[in-house]
Short mmCIF file of C-alpha atoms in Angstrom, two decimals:
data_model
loop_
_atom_site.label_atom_id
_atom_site.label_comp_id
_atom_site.label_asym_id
_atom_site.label_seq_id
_atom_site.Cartn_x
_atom_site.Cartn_y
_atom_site.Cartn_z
CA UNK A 1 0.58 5.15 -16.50
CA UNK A 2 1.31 1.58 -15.34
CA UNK A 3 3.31 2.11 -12.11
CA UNK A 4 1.63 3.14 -8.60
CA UNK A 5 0.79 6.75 -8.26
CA UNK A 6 2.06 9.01 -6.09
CA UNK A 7 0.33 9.19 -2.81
CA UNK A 8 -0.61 12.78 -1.55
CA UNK A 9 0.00 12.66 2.62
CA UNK A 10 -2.30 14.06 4.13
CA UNK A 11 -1.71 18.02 6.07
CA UNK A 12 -1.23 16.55 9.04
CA UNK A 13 1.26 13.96 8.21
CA UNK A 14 4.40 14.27 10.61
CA UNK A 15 6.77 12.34 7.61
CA UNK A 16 6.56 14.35 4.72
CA UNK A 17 9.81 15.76 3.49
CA UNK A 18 10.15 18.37 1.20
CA UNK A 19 10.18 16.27 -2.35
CA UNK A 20 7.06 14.89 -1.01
CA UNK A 21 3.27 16.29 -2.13
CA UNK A 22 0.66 17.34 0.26
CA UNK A 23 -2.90 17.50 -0.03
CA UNK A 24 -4.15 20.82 0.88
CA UNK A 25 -7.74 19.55 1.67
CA UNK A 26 -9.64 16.19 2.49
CA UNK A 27 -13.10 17.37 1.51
CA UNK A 28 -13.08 14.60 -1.08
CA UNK A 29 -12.63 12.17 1.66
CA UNK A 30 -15.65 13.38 4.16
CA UNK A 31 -18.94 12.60 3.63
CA UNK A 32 -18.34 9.03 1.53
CA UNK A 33 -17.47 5.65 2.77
CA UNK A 34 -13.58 5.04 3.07
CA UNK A 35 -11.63 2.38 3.92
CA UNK A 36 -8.23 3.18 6.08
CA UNK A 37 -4.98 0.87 6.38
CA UNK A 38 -1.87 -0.22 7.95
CA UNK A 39 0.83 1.35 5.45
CA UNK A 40 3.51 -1.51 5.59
CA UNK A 41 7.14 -0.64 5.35
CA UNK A 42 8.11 -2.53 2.06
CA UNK A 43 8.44 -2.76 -1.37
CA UNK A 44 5.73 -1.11 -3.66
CA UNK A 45 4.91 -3.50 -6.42
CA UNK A 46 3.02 -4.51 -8.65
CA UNK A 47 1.79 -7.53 -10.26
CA UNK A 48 0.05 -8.54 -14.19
CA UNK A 49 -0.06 -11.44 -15.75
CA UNK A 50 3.09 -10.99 -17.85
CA UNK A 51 5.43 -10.47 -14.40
CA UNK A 52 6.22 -8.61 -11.70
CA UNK A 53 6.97 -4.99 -11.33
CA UNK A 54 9.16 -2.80 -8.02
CA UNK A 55 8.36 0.93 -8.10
CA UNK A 56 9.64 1.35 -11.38
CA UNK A 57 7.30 -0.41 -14.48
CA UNK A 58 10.57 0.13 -16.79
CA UNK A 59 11.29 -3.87 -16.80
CA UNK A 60 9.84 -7.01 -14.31
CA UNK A 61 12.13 -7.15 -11.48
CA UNK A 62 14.62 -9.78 -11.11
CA UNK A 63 16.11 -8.53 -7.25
CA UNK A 64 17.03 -11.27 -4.82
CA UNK A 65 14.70 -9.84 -2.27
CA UNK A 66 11.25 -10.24 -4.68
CA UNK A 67 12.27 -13.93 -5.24
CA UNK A 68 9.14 -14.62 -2.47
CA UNK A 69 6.69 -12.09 -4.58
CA UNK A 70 7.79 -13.72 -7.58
CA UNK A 71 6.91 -17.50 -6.61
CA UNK A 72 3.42 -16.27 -5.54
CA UNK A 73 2.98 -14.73 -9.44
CA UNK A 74 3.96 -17.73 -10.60
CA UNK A 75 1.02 -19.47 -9.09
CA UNK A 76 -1.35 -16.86 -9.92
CA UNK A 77 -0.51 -15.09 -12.96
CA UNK A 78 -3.24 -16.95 -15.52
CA UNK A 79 -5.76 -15.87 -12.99
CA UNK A 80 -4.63 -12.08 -13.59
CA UNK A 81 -6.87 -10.84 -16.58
CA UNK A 82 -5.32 -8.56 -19.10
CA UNK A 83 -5.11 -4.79 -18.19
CA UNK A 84 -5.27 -5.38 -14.67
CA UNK A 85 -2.77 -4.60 -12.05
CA UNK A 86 -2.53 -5.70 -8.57
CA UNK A 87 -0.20 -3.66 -6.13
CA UNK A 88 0.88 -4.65 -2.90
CA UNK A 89 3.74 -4.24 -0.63
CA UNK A 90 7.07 -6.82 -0.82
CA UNK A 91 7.55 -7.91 2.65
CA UNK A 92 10.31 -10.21 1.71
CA UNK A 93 13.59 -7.58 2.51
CA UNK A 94 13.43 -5.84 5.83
CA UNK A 95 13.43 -1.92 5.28
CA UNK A 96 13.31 0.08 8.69
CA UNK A 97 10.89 -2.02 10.80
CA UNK A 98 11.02 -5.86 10.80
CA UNK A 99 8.26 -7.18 11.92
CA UNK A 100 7.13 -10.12 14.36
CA UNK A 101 3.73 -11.00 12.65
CA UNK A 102 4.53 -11.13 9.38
CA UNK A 103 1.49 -14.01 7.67
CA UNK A 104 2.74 -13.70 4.27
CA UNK A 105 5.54 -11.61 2.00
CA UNK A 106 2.93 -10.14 -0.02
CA UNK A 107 0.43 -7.33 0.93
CA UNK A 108 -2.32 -6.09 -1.60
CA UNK A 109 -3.61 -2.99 -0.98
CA UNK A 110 -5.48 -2.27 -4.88
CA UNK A 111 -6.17 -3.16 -7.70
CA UNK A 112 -6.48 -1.24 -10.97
CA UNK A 113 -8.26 -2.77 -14.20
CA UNK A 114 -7.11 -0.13 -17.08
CA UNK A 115 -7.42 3.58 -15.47
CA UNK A 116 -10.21 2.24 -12.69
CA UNK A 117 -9.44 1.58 -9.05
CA UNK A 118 -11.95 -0.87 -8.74
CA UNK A 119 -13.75 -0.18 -4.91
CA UNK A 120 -12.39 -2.03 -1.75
CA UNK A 121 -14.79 -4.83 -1.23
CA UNK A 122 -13.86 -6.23 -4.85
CA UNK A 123 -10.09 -5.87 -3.45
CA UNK A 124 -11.28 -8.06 -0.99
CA UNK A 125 -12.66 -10.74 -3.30
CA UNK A 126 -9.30 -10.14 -5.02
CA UNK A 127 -7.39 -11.31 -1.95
CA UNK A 128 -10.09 -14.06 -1.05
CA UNK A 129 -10.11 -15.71 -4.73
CA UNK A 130 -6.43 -15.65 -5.56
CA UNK A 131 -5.93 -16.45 -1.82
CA UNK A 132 -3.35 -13.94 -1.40
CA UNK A 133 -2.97 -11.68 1.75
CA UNK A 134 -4.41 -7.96 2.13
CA UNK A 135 -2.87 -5.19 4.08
CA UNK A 136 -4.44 -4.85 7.83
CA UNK A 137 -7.57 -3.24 7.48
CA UNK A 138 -8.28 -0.51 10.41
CA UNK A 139 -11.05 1.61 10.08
CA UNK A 140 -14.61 1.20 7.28
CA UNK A 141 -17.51 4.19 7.45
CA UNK A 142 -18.45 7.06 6.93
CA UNK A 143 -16.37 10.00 8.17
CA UNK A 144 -18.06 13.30 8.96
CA UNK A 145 -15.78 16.15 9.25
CA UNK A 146 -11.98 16.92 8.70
CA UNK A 147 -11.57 17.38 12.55
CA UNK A 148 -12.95 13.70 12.88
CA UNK A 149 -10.71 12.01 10.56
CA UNK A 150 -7.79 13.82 11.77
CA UNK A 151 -9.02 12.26 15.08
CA UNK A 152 -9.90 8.78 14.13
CA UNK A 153 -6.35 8.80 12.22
CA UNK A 154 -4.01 9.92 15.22
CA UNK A 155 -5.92 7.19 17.12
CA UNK A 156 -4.98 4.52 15.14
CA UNK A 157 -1.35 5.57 14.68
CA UNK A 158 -0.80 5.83 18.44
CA UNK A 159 -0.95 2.01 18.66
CA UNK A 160 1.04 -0.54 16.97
CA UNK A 161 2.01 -2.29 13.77
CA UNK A 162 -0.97 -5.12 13.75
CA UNK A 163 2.28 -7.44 12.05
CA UNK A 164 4.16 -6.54 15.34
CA UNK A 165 6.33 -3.49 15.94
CA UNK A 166 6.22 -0.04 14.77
CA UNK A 167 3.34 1.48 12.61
CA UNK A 168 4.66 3.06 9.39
CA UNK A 169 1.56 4.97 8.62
CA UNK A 170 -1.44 4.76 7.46
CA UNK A 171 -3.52 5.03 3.90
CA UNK A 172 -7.23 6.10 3.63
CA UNK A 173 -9.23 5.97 0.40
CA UNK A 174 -12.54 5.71 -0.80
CA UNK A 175 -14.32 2.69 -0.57
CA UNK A 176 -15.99 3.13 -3.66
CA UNK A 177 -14.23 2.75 -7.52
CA UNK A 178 -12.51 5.92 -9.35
CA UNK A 179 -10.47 7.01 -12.05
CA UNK A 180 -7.01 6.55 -12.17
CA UNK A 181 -7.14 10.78 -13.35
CA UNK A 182 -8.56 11.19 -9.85
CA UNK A 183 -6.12 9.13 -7.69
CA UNK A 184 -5.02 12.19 -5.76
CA UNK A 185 -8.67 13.04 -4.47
CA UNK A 186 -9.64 9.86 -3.62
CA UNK A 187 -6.49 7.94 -1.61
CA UNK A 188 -4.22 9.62 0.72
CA UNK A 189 -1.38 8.80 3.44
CA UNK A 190 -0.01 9.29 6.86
CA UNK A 191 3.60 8.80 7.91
CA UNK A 192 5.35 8.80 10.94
CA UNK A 193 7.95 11.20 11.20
CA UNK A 194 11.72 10.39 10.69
CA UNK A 195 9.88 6.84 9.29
CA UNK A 196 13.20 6.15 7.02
CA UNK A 197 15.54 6.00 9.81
CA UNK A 198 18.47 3.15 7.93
CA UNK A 199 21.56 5.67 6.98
CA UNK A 200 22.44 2.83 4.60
CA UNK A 201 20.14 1.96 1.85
CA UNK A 202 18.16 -1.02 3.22
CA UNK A 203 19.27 -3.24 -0.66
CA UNK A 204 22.70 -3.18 -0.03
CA UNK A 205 22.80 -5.62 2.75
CA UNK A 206 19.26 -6.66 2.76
CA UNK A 207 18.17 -9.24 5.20
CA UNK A 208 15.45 -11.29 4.60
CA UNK A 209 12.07 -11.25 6.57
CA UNK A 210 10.70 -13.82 8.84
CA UNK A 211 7.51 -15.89 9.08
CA UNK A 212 5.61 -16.51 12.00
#
């Protein structure tokens, strides 16, 4: 129950493959505020006050390419309360895209405390109190019909990356809190297509990411 949940894309999302899962509807997403962002290409982690965690919660990591991620725990980990979990995205290794703009090698984009996703404008006081950097925010309101997000989504994907260079994708959830039971409902993703494009595993000769 610790580690990130897996994100649903939504139908229309050109990069699902076929071990991927697809939400069939986004009727929990119309009609409520949500908040929609960049979807960085890097490292899924996750941070608590005991360490740092990749995609898998079975130990802290230790890889030379979260040594940046690491640093910043360092600094803020007695400011983490127990049973919460802040998630981001490890900038520090470049995956498919490296990017120009690049402010910081961690991205939040939530935080849990126990099984609630607690709603967007706390993540924001998150990011402003621990002075730690949130993922690009694109779109906030109120979204009427599935034809209009699918609409306000392709629109924002046909431009680029706001940290320079490609755009990975995008996430949309609602603004509001939820239960960690309802993750699937309430947060979903689009990716490009053919968005993992290095025939090599990025790790094996991972180069590091710079700061503008």
């Amino acid at each position: 129950m610790s580690k990130y949940n897996r994100t649903y894309h939504l139908f229309f999302s050109p990069g699902s493959t076929n071990d991927d899962k697809i939400s069939n509807s986004v009727n929990s997403l119309i009609g409520i505020d949500v908040v929609i962002t960049e979807k960085l290409d890097g490292e899924n982690c996750g941070m608590t006050r005991d360490g740092v965690f990749a995609r898998s919660h079975a130990a802290f990591t230790t890889s030379a390419w979260s040594r940046e991620v690491r640093q910043l725990h360092s600094l803020i980990r007695n400011s983490i309360d127990e049973d919460v979990f802040i998630f981001g995205e490890n900038m520090e290794g470049i995956h498919s895209i490296e990017y120009s703009k690049l402010k910081s090698y961690f991205y939040m984009f939530g935080v849990r405390d126990n099984n609630i996703w607690i709603p967007w404008e706390s993540v924001e006081e998150y990011s402003y109190l621990l002075d730690i950097s949130i993922v690009p925010v694109l779109f906030k309101g109120f979204i009427k019909s599935d034809k209009e997000l699918k609409q306000i989504v392709e629109d924002l994907v046909s431009k680029p990356s706001e940290l320079g260079g490609q755009i990975e994708g995008i996430v949309i959830r609602n603004a509001s809190m939820f239960h960690n039971d309802d993750f699937s409902d309430n947060v979903m993703k689009w990716v490009r297509k053919d968005h993992v494009q290095t025939d090599v595993h990025w790790s094996r000769n991972w180069k590091k990411a710079k700061i503008s």
